PDB file of C-alpha atoms in Angstrom:
ATOM      1  CA  MET A 203     -29.458   3.845 -21.653  1.00  0.00           C
ATOM      2  CA  LEU A 204     -27.908   4.094 -18.203  1.00  0.00           C
ATOM      3  CA  ASP A 205     -25.704   1.147 -17.271  1.00  0.00           C
ATOM      4  CA  PHE A 206     -25.189   1.080 -13.506  1.00  0.00           C
ATOM      5  CA  ILE A 207     -22.163  -0.724 -12.096  1.00  0.00           C
ATOM      6  CA  VAL A 208     -23.122  -1.510  -8.518  1.00  0.00           C
ATOM      7  CA  ASN A 209     -20.868  -2.587  -5.678  1.00  0.00           C
ATOM      8  CA  PRO A 210     -23.357  -4.553  -3.529  1.00  0.00           C
ATOM      9  CA  ILE A 211     -21.294  -4.147  -0.348  1.00  0.00           C
ATOM     10  CA  ALA A 212     -20.404  -0.456  -0.769  1.00  0.00           C
ATOM     11  CA  GLY A 213     -20.887   1.670   2.320  1.00  0.00           C
ATOM     12  CA  GLY A 214     -20.545  -1.201   4.783  1.00  0.00           C
ATOM     13  CA  LYS A 215     -23.263  -2.663   7.033  1.00  0.00           C
ATOM     14  CA  GLY A 216     -23.302  -5.867   4.994  1.00  0.00           C
ATOM     15  CA  GLY A 217     -24.708  -4.161   1.920  1.00  0.00           C
ATOM     16  CA  LYS A 218     -27.856  -2.933   3.696  1.00  0.00           C
ATOM     17  CA  ARG A 219     -26.997   0.729   3.114  1.00  0.00           C
ATOM     18  CA  ILE A 220     -26.604   0.468  -0.647  1.00  0.00           C
ATOM     19  CA  ALA A 221     -29.597  -1.875  -0.913  1.00  0.00           C
ATOM     20  CA  ARG A 222     -31.810   0.799   0.665  1.00  0.00           C
ATOM     21  CA  ALA A 223     -30.346   3.427  -1.641  1.00  0.00           C
ATOM     22  CA  LEU A 224     -30.955   1.261  -4.707  1.00  0.00           C
ATOM     23  CA  GLU A 225     -34.648   0.834  -3.885  1.00  0.00           C
ATOM     24  CA  LYS A 226     -35.073   4.615  -3.868  1.00  0.00           C
ATOM     25  CA  ILE A 227     -32.970   4.970  -7.001  1.00  0.00           C
ATOM     26  CA  LYS A 228     -35.040   2.414  -8.910  1.00  0.00           C
ATOM     27  CA  LEU A 229     -38.265   4.182  -7.933  1.00  0.00           C
ATOM     28  CA  LYS A 230     -36.913   7.510  -9.182  1.00  0.00           C
ATOM     29  CA  LEU A 231     -35.708   5.933 -12.426  1.00  0.00           C
ATOM     30  CA  ALA A 232     -39.162   4.430 -12.972  1.00  0.00           C
ATOM     31  CA  GLU A 233     -40.820   7.801 -12.313  1.00  0.00           C
ATOM     32  CA  SER A 234     -38.459   9.384 -14.848  1.00  0.00           C
ATOM     33  CA  ASN A 235     -39.120   6.648 -17.449  1.00  0.00           C
ATOM     34  CA  ALA A 236     -35.366   6.138 -17.690  1.00  0.00           C
ATOM     35  CA  ASP A 237     -33.991   3.169 -19.585  1.00  0.00           C
ATOM     36  CA  TYR A 238     -31.421   1.433 -17.376  1.00  0.00           C
ATOM     37  CA  ALA A 239     -29.727  -1.817 -16.386  1.00  0.00           C
ATOM     38  CA  LEU A 240     -27.988  -2.864 -13.158  1.00  0.00           C
ATOM     39  CA  HIS A 241     -24.711  -4.790 -13.218  1.00  0.00           C
ATOM     40  CA  TYR A 242     -23.386  -6.053  -9.868  1.00  0.00           C
ATOM     41  CA  THR A 243     -19.708  -6.573  -9.070  1.00  0.00           C
ATOM     42  CA  GLU A 244     -18.794  -9.982  -7.664  1.00  0.00           C
ATOM     43  CA  ARG A 245     -15.041  -9.776  -6.979  1.00  0.00           C
ATOM     44  CA  PRO A 246     -12.081  -7.396  -6.963  1.00  0.00           C
ATOM     45  CA  ARG A 247     -11.416  -5.762 -10.373  1.00  0.00           C
ATOM     46  CA  HIS A 248     -14.781  -6.991 -11.658  1.00  0.00           C
ATOM     47  CA  ALA A 249     -15.946  -3.397 -12.203  1.00  0.00           C
ATOM     48  CA  THR A 250     -13.071  -2.931 -14.663  1.00  0.00           C
ATOM     49  CA  GLU A 251     -14.143  -6.036 -16.581  1.00  0.00           C
ATOM     50  CA  LEU A 252     -17.789  -4.955 -16.608  1.00  0.00           C
ATOM     51  CA  THR A 253     -16.893  -1.491 -17.880  1.00  0.00           C
ATOM     52  CA  ARG A 254     -14.779  -2.832 -20.727  1.00  0.00           C
ATOM     53  CA  SER A 255     -17.489  -5.296 -21.729  1.00  0.00           C
ATOM     54  CA  LEU A 256     -20.301  -2.742 -21.600  1.00  0.00           C
ATOM     55  CA  ILE A 257     -18.401  -0.160 -23.646  1.00  0.00           C
ATOM     56  CA  ALA A 258     -17.416  -2.806 -26.196  1.00  0.00           C
ATOM     57  CA  GLY A 259     -21.131  -3.615 -26.452  1.00  0.00           C
ATOM     58  CA  GLY A 260     -22.048  -0.010 -27.208  1.00  0.00           C
ATOM     59  CA  ALA A 261     -22.784   1.496 -23.785  1.00  0.00           C
ATOM     60  CA  THR A 262     -22.969   5.292 -23.760  1.00  0.00           C
ATOM     61  CA  ASP A 263     -23.465   6.087 -20.065  1.00  0.00           C
ATOM     62  CA  ILE A 264     -21.709   4.202 -17.262  1.00  0.00           C
ATOM     63  CA  VAL A 265     -22.943   5.049 -13.749  1.00  0.00           C
ATOM     64  CA  VAL A 266     -20.954   4.001 -10.671  1.00  0.00           C
ATOM     65  CA  ALA A 267     -23.001   3.137  -7.573  1.00  0.00           C
ATOM     66  CA  GLY A 268     -20.261   2.644  -5.002  1.00  0.00           C
ATOM     67  CA  GLY A 269     -17.300   4.386  -3.420  1.00  0.00           C
ATOM     68  CA  ASP A 270     -13.873   5.542  -4.540  1.00  0.00           C
ATOM     69  CA  GLY A 271     -12.634   1.967  -4.974  1.00  0.00           C
ATOM     70  CA  THR A 272     -15.393   1.061  -7.434  1.00  0.00           C
ATOM     71  CA  LEU A 273     -14.897   4.366  -9.234  1.00  0.00           C
ATOM     72  CA  HIS A 274     -11.182   3.614  -9.564  1.00  0.00           C
ATOM     73  CA  GLU A 275     -11.906   0.234 -11.110  1.00  0.00           C
ATOM     74  CA  VAL A 276     -14.406   1.710 -13.573  1.00  0.00           C
ATOM     75  CA  ILE A 277     -12.102   4.461 -14.851  1.00  0.00           C
ATOM     76  CA  ASN A 278      -9.473   1.798 -15.526  1.00  0.00           C
ATOM     77  CA  GLY A 279     -11.922   0.005 -17.808  1.00  0.00           C
ATOM     78  CA  PHE A 280     -12.898   3.125 -19.733  1.00  0.00           C
ATOM     79  CA  SER A 281     -12.378   3.562 -23.472  1.00  0.00           C
ATOM     80  CA  ASP A 282     -14.095   5.447 -26.316  1.00  0.00           C
ATOM     81  CA  PHE A 283     -14.132   8.573 -24.160  1.00  0.00           C
ATOM     82  CA  ASP A 284     -15.805  10.575 -26.934  1.00  0.00           C
ATOM     83  CA  LYS A 285     -18.793   8.198 -26.940  1.00  0.00           C
ATOM     84  CA  VAL A 286     -19.158   7.286 -23.247  1.00  0.00           C
ATOM     85  CA  ALA A 287     -19.907   9.502 -20.238  1.00  0.00           C
ATOM     86  CA  LEU A 288     -19.495   8.704 -16.541  1.00  0.00           C
ATOM     87  CA  GLY A 289     -22.076   9.162 -13.793  1.00  0.00           C
ATOM     88  CA  ILE A 290     -21.361   8.916 -10.056  1.00  0.00           C
ATOM     89  CA  LEU A 291     -23.708   7.916  -7.234  1.00  0.00           C
ATOM     90  CA  PRO A 292     -21.667   8.205  -3.988  1.00  0.00           C
ATOM     91  CA  CYS A 293     -22.600   5.073  -2.034  1.00  0.00           C
ATOM     92  CA  GLY A 294     -19.271   4.090  -0.472  1.00  0.00           C
ATOM     93  CA  THR A 295     -17.603   4.485   2.888  1.00  0.00           C
ATOM     94  CA  GLY A 296     -15.437   7.177   1.328  1.00  0.00           C
ATOM     95  CA  ASN A 297     -16.689   9.291  -1.560  1.00  0.00           C
ATOM     96  CA  ASP A 298     -13.799  11.691  -1.777  1.00  0.00           C
ATOM     97  CA  PHE A 299     -13.654  12.305  -5.505  1.00  0.00           C
ATOM     98  CA  ALA A 300     -17.398  12.893  -5.718  1.00  0.00           C
ATOM     99  CA  ASP A 301     -16.969  15.498  -2.967  1.00  0.00           C
ATOM    100  CA  SER A 302     -14.235  17.209  -4.979  1.00  0.00           C
ATOM    101  CA  LEU A 303     -16.585  17.364  -7.965  1.00  0.00           C
ATOM    102  CA  GLY A 304     -19.352  18.842  -5.853  1.00  0.00           C
ATOM    103  CA  ILE A 305     -21.655  15.866  -6.407  1.00  0.00           C
ATOM    104  CA  PRO A 306     -24.197  15.507  -3.565  1.00  0.00           C
ATOM    105  CA  ARG A 307     -23.692  12.622  -1.148  1.00  0.00           C
ATOM    106  CA  ASP A 308     -27.434  11.900  -1.228  1.00  0.00           C
ATOM    107  CA  PRO A 309     -27.750   9.254  -3.996  1.00  0.00           C
ATOM    108  CA  LEU A 310     -31.113  10.643  -5.165  1.00  0.00           C
ATOM    109  CA  LYS A 311     -29.725  14.156  -5.496  1.00  0.00           C
ATOM    110  CA  ALA A 312     -26.679  12.697  -7.234  1.00  0.00           C
ATOM    111  CA  LEU A 313     -29.022  10.904  -9.636  1.00  0.00           C
ATOM    112  CA  ASP A 314     -30.513  14.303 -10.505  1.00  0.00           C
ATOM    113  CA  GLU A 315     -27.024  15.330 -11.645  1.00  0.00           C
ATOM    114  CA  ILE A 316     -27.265  12.557 -14.236  1.00  0.00           C
ATOM    115  CA  LEU A 317     -30.930  12.846 -15.213  1.00  0.00           C
ATOM    116  CA  CYS A 318     -30.975  16.652 -15.367  1.00  0.00           C
ATOM    117  CA  GLY A 319     -27.347  17.583 -15.896  1.00  0.00           C
ATOM    118  CA  SER A 320     -24.877  17.288 -18.755  1.00  0.00           C
ATOM    119  CA  PRO A 321     -21.469  15.607 -18.857  1.00  0.00           C
ATOM    120  CA  VAL A 322     -18.582  18.036 -18.380  1.00  0.00           C
ATOM    121  CA  TYR A 323     -14.907  17.488 -19.048  1.00  0.00           C
ATOM    122  CA  THR A 324     -13.129  16.349 -15.892  1.00  0.00           C
ATOM    123  CA  ASP A 325      -9.399  15.752 -15.453  1.00  0.00           C
ATOM    124  CA  PHE A 326      -7.872  12.384 -14.645  1.00  0.00           C
ATOM    125  CA  MET A 327      -4.328  11.168 -14.010  1.00  0.00           C
ATOM    126  CA  GLN A 328      -2.600   8.766 -16.367  1.00  0.00           C
ATOM    127  CA  MET A 329       0.292   6.550 -15.305  1.00  0.00           C
ATOM    128  CA  PRO A 330       1.998   4.074 -17.655  1.00  0.00           C
ATOM    129  CA  THR A 331       0.052   1.124 -16.202  1.00  0.00           C
ATOM    130  CA  VAL A 332      -2.952   2.568 -14.345  1.00  0.00           C
ATOM    131  CA  ARG A 333      -5.258   5.593 -14.203  1.00  0.00           C
ATOM    132  CA  GLY A 334      -6.178   7.625 -11.164  1.00  0.00           C
ATOM    133  CA  LEU A 335      -8.952  10.111 -10.506  1.00  0.00           C
ATOM    134  CA  ASN A 336      -8.365  11.451  -7.029  1.00  0.00           C
ATOM    135  CA  ILE A 337      -4.995  11.068  -5.236  1.00  0.00           C
ATOM    136  CA  ILE A 338      -1.786   9.210  -6.103  1.00  0.00           C
ATOM    137  CA  GLY A 339       0.800   9.026  -3.356  1.00  0.00           C
ATOM    138  CA  MET A 340       3.307   7.220  -1.221  1.00  0.00           C
ATOM    139  CA  GLY A 341       4.508   7.410   2.357  1.00  0.00           C
ATOM    140  CA  VAL A 342       2.153   7.712   5.308  1.00  0.00           C
ATOM    141  CA  ASP A 343      -1.009   7.133   3.254  1.00  0.00           C
ATOM    142  CA  VAL A 344       0.264   3.773   2.037  1.00  0.00           C
ATOM    143  CA  GLU A 345       1.031   2.596   5.566  1.00  0.00           C
ATOM    144  CA  VAL A 346      -2.393   3.783   6.720  1.00  0.00           C
ATOM    145  CA  LEU A 347      -4.097   1.834   3.939  1.00  0.00           C
ATOM    146  CA  LYS A 348      -2.200  -1.326   4.844  1.00  0.00           C
ATOM    147  CA  ARG A 349      -3.398  -1.033   8.446  1.00  0.00           C
ATOM    148  CA  TYR A 350      -6.909  -0.151   7.312  1.00  0.00           C
ATOM    149  CA  ALA A 351      -7.098  -3.197   5.021  1.00  0.00           C
ATOM    150  CA  ALA A 352      -6.501  -5.442   8.044  1.00  0.00           C
ATOM    151  CA  CYS A 353      -9.467  -3.936   9.946  1.00  0.00           C
ATOM    152  CA  LYS A 354     -12.736  -5.874  10.001  1.00  0.00           C
ATOM    153  CA  ARG A 355     -14.867  -2.756  10.284  1.00  0.00           C
ATOM    154  CA  LYS A 356     -14.100  -0.015   7.783  1.00  0.00           C
ATOM    155  CA  THR A 357     -15.349   3.454   8.715  1.00  0.00           C
ATOM    156  CA  ARG A 358     -14.006   7.004   8.678  1.00  0.00           C
ATOM    157  CA  PHE A 359     -13.207   6.656  12.386  1.00  0.00           C
ATOM    158  CA  THR A 360     -11.270   3.440  11.693  1.00  0.00           C
ATOM    159  CA  TYR A 361      -9.249   5.203   8.992  1.00  0.00           C
ATOM    160  CA  THR A 362      -8.377   8.058  11.353  1.00  0.00           C
ATOM    161  CA  ALA A 363      -7.348   5.573  14.061  1.00  0.00           C
ATOM    162  CA  CYS A 364      -5.076   3.828  11.551  1.00  0.00           C
ATOM    163  CA  LEU A 365      -3.576   7.193  10.615  1.00  0.00           C
ATOM    164  CA  ILE A 366      -2.759   7.984  14.251  1.00  0.00           C
ATOM    165  CA  LYS A 367      -1.158   4.560  14.792  1.00  0.00           C
ATOM    166  CA  THR A 368       0.905   4.986  11.640  1.00  0.00           C
ATOM    167  CA  LEU A 369       2.164   8.397  12.715  1.00  0.00           C
ATOM    168  CA  MET A 370       3.337   6.896  16.014  1.00  0.00           C
ATOM    169  CA  HIS A 371       5.610   4.474  14.122  1.00  0.00           C
ATOM    170  CA  LEU A 372       6.400   6.666  11.168  1.00  0.00           C
ATOM    171  CA  LYS A 373       9.208   6.052   8.693  1.00  0.00           C
ATOM    172  CA  MET A 374      10.189   8.792   6.285  1.00  0.00           C
ATOM    173  CA  THR A 375      10.076   8.254   2.527  1.00  0.00           C
ATOM    174  CA  GLU A 376      13.071   9.313   0.470  1.00  0.00           C
ATOM    175  CA  PHE A 377      12.619  10.106  -3.215  1.00  0.00           C
ATOM    176  CA  GLU A 378      13.428  12.477  -6.034  1.00  0.00           C
ATOM    177  CA  ALA A 379      10.715  14.321  -7.947  1.00  0.00           C
ATOM    178  CA  GLU A 380      11.138  15.697 -11.452  1.00  0.00           C
ATOM    179  CA  TYR A 381       8.634  18.304 -12.618  1.00  0.00           C
ATOM    180  CA  ASN A 382       8.540  21.724 -14.289  1.00  0.00           C
ATOM    181  CA  GLY A 383      12.063  21.196 -15.609  1.00  0.00           C
ATOM    182  CA  GLU A 384      13.629  20.588 -12.183  1.00  0.00           C
ATOM    183  CA  LYS A 385      14.638  17.558 -10.134  1.00  0.00           C
ATOM    184  CA  LYS A 386      14.562  17.805  -6.337  1.00  0.00           C
ATOM    185  CA  SER A 387      15.270  15.433  -3.452  1.00  0.00           C
ATOM    186  CA  TYR A 388      12.848  14.917  -0.569  1.00  0.00           C
ATOM    187  CA  ARG A 389      12.722  13.111   2.760  1.00  0.00           C
ATOM    188  CA  SER A 390       9.038  13.244   3.508  1.00  0.00           C
ATOM    189  CA  PHE A 391       6.216  11.686   5.511  1.00  0.00           C
ATOM    190  CA  ILE A 392       3.619  12.752   2.929  1.00  0.00           C
ATOM    191  CA  ALA A 393       4.131  12.778  -0.825  1.00  0.00           C
ATOM    192  CA  CYS A 394       1.166  12.904  -3.153  1.00  0.00           C
ATOM    193  CA  ILE A 395      -0.045  14.097  -6.511  1.00  0.00           C
ATOM    194  CA  ALA A 396      -3.604  15.366  -6.299  1.00  0.00           C
ATOM    195  CA  ASN A 397      -6.408  15.832  -8.775  1.00  0.00           C
ATOM    196  CA  GLY A 398      -9.048  15.813  -6.024  1.00  0.00           C
ATOM    197  CA  ARG A 399      -8.837  17.659  -2.720  1.00  0.00           C
ATOM    198  CA  GLN A 400      -9.201  14.915  -0.113  1.00  0.00           C
ATOM    199  CA  TYR A 401      -8.782  11.233   0.727  1.00  0.00           C
ATOM    200  CA  GLY A 402      -9.481   8.786   3.542  1.00  0.00           C
ATOM    201  CA  GLY A 403     -13.128   9.803   3.820  1.00  0.00           C
ATOM    202  CA  GLY A 404     -12.618  13.553   4.036  1.00  0.00           C
ATOM    203  CA  ILE A 405      -9.000  14.276   5.021  1.00  0.00           C
ATOM    204  CA  PRO A 406      -8.142  17.440   3.032  1.00  0.00           C
ATOM    205  CA  ILE A 407      -4.618  16.654   1.835  1.00  0.00           C
ATOM    206  CA  CYS A 408      -4.681  19.350  -0.874  1.00  0.00           C
ATOM    207  CA  PRO A 409      -7.551  21.832  -0.551  1.00  0.00           C
ATOM    208  CA  LYS A 410      -6.233  23.803  -3.541  1.00  0.00           C
ATOM    209  CA  ALA A 411      -6.621  20.910  -5.989  1.00  0.00           C
ATOM    210  CA  ASP A 412      -9.219  21.363  -8.729  1.00  0.00           C
ATOM    211  CA  PRO A 413     -10.238  18.464 -11.033  1.00  0.00           C
ATOM    212  CA  PHE A 414     -11.225  20.951 -13.728  1.00  0.00           C
ATOM    213  CA  ASP A 415      -8.079  23.115 -13.963  1.00  0.00           C
ATOM    214  CA  GLY A 416      -5.906  20.897 -16.167  1.00  0.00           C
ATOM    215  CA  MET A 417      -3.135  20.706 -13.555  1.00  0.00           C
ATOM    216  CA  LEU A 418      -1.679  18.264 -11.053  1.00  0.00           C
ATOM    217  CA  ASP A 419      -1.004  19.414  -7.495  1.00  0.00           C
ATOM    218  CA  PHE A 420       2.277  18.097  -6.100  1.00  0.00           C
ATOM    219  CA  VAL A 421       2.397  18.018  -2.287  1.00  0.00           C
ATOM    220  CA  ALA A 422       5.245  16.933  -0.020  1.00  0.00           C
ATOM    221  CA  VAL A 423       5.836  17.529   3.675  1.00  0.00           C
ATOM    222  CA  LYS A 424       9.462  17.217   4.741  1.00  0.00           C
ATOM    223  CA  GLU A 425      10.566  15.283   7.801  1.00  0.00           C
ATOM    224  CA  VAL A 426       8.647  16.195  10.960  1.00  0.00           C
ATOM    225  CA  ARG A 427       9.359  14.701  14.394  1.00  0.00           C
ATOM    226  CA  GLY A 428       8.143  14.874  18.003  1.00  0.00           C
ATOM    227  CA  LEU A 429       5.539  17.438  18.966  1.00  0.00           C
ATOM    228  CA  LYS A 430       5.788  19.011  15.518  1.00  0.00           C
ATOM    229  CA  LEU A 431       4.352  15.774  14.111  1.00  0.00           C
ATOM    230  CA  ILE A 432       1.245  16.164  16.289  1.00  0.00           C
ATOM    231  CA  ALA A 433       0.864  19.730  15.060  1.00  0.00           C
ATOM    232  CA  ALA A 434       1.286  18.543  11.464  1.00  0.00           C
ATOM    233  CA  PHE A 435      -1.420  15.911  11.969  1.00  0.00           C
ATOM    234  CA  LEU A 436      -3.834  18.533  13.317  1.00  0.00           C
ATOM    235  CA  LYS A 437      -3.078  20.811  10.378  1.00  0.00           C
ATOM    236  CA  LEU A 438      -3.770  17.898   8.028  1.00  0.00           C
ATOM    237  CA  LYS A 439      -7.160  17.202   9.616  1.00  0.00           C
ATOM    238  CA  GLN A 440      -8.046  20.902   9.441  1.00  0.00           C
ATOM    239  CA  GLY A 441      -7.173  21.215   5.769  1.00  0.00           C
ATOM    240  CA  LYS A 442      -4.208  23.467   6.572  1.00  0.00           C
ATOM    241  CA  VAL A 443      -1.309  21.127   5.855  1.00  0.00           C
ATOM    242  CA  LEU A 444      -0.023  23.450   3.121  1.00  0.00           C
ATOM    243  CA  THR A 445       0.530  26.170   5.729  1.00  0.00           C
ATOM    244  CA  LEU A 446       3.259  24.125   7.439  1.00  0.00           C
ATOM    245  CA  PRO A 447       6.788  25.507   6.913  1.00  0.00           C
ATOM    246  CA  GLN A 448       7.875  21.964   5.960  1.00  0.00           C
ATOM    247  CA  ALA A 449       5.234  21.718   3.204  1.00  0.00           C
ATOM    248  CA  PHE A 450       5.921  21.967  -0.516  1.00  0.00           C
ATOM    249  CA  HIS A 451       3.159  22.589  -3.037  1.00  0.00           C
ATOM    250  CA  ASP A 452       3.400  23.201  -6.755  1.00  0.00           C
ATOM    251  CA  ASN A 453       1.357  22.775  -9.929  1.00  0.00           C
ATOM    252  CA  THR A 454       2.516  20.829 -12.945  1.00  0.00           C
ATOM    253  CA  ARG A 455       1.093  18.916 -15.889  1.00  0.00           C
ATOM    254  CA  GLU A 456       3.371  15.927 -15.374  1.00  0.00           C
ATOM    255  CA  VAL A 457       5.697  14.566 -12.718  1.00  0.00           C
ATOM    256  CA  LYS A 458       8.112  11.682 -12.290  1.00  0.00           C
ATOM    257  CA  ILE A 459       8.905  10.233  -8.866  1.00  0.00           C
ATOM    258  CA  PHE A 460      12.074   8.219  -8.196  1.00  0.00           C
ATOM    259  CA  PRO A 461      11.774   6.430  -4.814  1.00  0.00           C
ATOM    260  CA  GLN A 462      14.684   4.720  -3.084  1.00  0.00           C
ATOM    261  CA  GLY A 463      14.379   0.919  -3.069  1.00  0.00           C
ATOM    262  CA  ASN A 464      11.108  -0.979  -3.365  1.00  0.00           C
ATOM    263  CA  TYR A 465       7.949   1.041  -2.909  1.00  0.00           C
ATOM    264  CA  THR A 466       4.166   0.910  -2.834  1.00  0.00           C
ATOM    265  CA  VAL A 467       1.958   3.490  -4.583  1.00  0.00           C
ATOM    266  CA  ASN A 468      -1.523   4.441  -3.434  1.00  0.00           C
ATOM    267  CA  VAL A 469      -3.770   5.160  -6.432  1.00  0.00           C
ATOM    268  CA  ASP A 470      -7.243   6.229  -5.287  1.00  0.00           C
ATOM    269  CA  GLY A 471      -6.951   3.985  -2.236  1.00  0.00           C
ATOM    270  CA  GLU A 472      -5.706   0.938  -4.172  1.00  0.00           C
ATOM    271  CA  LEU A 473      -2.139  -0.260  -3.592  1.00  0.00           C
ATOM    272  CA  TYR A 474       0.304  -1.079  -6.400  1.00  0.00           C
ATOM    273  CA  GLU A 475       3.819  -2.419  -5.968  1.00  0.00           C
ATOM    274  CA  ASN A 476       6.775  -0.868  -7.828  1.00  0.00           C
ATOM    275  CA  ILE A 477       4.771   0.451 -10.779  1.00  0.00           C
ATOM    276  CA  PRO A 478       6.355   3.208 -12.925  1.00  0.00           C
ATOM    277  CA  PHE A 479       5.704   6.353 -10.891  1.00  0.00           C
ATOM    278  CA  GLU A 480       5.086   8.776 -13.727  1.00  0.00           C
ATOM    279  CA  ILE A 481       1.906  10.850 -13.924  1.00  0.00           C
ATOM    280  CA  LYS A 482       0.399  13.099 -16.573  1.00  0.00           C
ATOM    281  CA  ILE A 483      -2.829  15.067 -16.304  1.00  0.00           C
ATOM    282  CA  VAL A 484      -5.393  14.313 -19.023  1.00  0.00           C
ATOM    283  CA  SER A 485      -7.941  17.030 -19.783  1.00  0.00           C
ATOM    284  CA  ASP A 486     -10.796  17.430 -22.298  1.00  0.00           C
ATOM    285  CA  THR A 487     -11.216  13.664 -22.555  1.00  0.00           C
ATOM    286  CA  LEU A 488     -13.288  12.203 -19.703  1.00  0.00           C
ATOM    287  CA  ARG A 489     -16.868  13.496 -19.415  1.00  0.00           C
ATOM    288  CA  VAL A 490     -18.628  13.258 -16.038  1.00  0.00           C
ATOM    289  CA  TYR A 491     -22.274  14.087 -15.395  1.00  0.00           C
ATOM    290  CA  LYS A 492     -22.633  17.180 -13.262  1.00  0.00           C
ATOM    291  CA  LYS A 493     -25.125  20.009 -12.981  1.00  0.00           C
ATOM    292  CA  LYS A 494     -23.699  23.433 -13.760  1.00  0.00           C
ATOM    293  CA  ASN A 495     -23.321  25.616 -10.692  1.00  0.00           C
TER     294      ASN A 495
END
């Protein structure tokens, strides 16, 4: 039994995009004689509630039809990992974690991953109060998300425009990071812990990240000003941010961040205020449907 959690407004255009995708998906499910049910989200955090309820009722396969935000809500409702597998149909404005997994953006091809594939162990990030799948960070990405949230139209172009505006009025983030037995101080405009490779609808913040390697990727870029900031932005867009001389990159299984003062954390595009900024990688627990390469 496939239980689909559907965000009816995923992908923008007033829900028309996902509605068209769902018609094709339902036809394919009928052709495959698949047993399924559709459950529609109605409000923020509803996907978390639906996931908890479905798993408590004996669900074995939860399929997300939405973007990274819906996926984030679902993973935070997950339990009984040994009995329940996750499927992903990328239908959102940004489908960054699905891209990192190699899941096709075409919902019908993604459905084949579920109907014809097998669930494989996929890493996720565990904080004391919330889980993350893709990117957890602070600094410029948080300010971009705050600007983006105020925009009426949400597209990849809008996100990039918000990023440029944020860079023009950039404030550095000061923090200490403790990992691999060391504690270091940073003054940075980017600080993130990555499980997936990209965020913001395709911005490759950490191309080296691998959600199957059992490791976190810690990335920080020290203070950059003036024309060097423009160069850093271009490197970021090109997936070459780690080549900057100001960039730090390391692998670890857990990390603690100690920001100065009050702070906001971006977890998969969702903002959390002053939560404990401690992250551990969790492997061999979450199973996600994916065809073998």
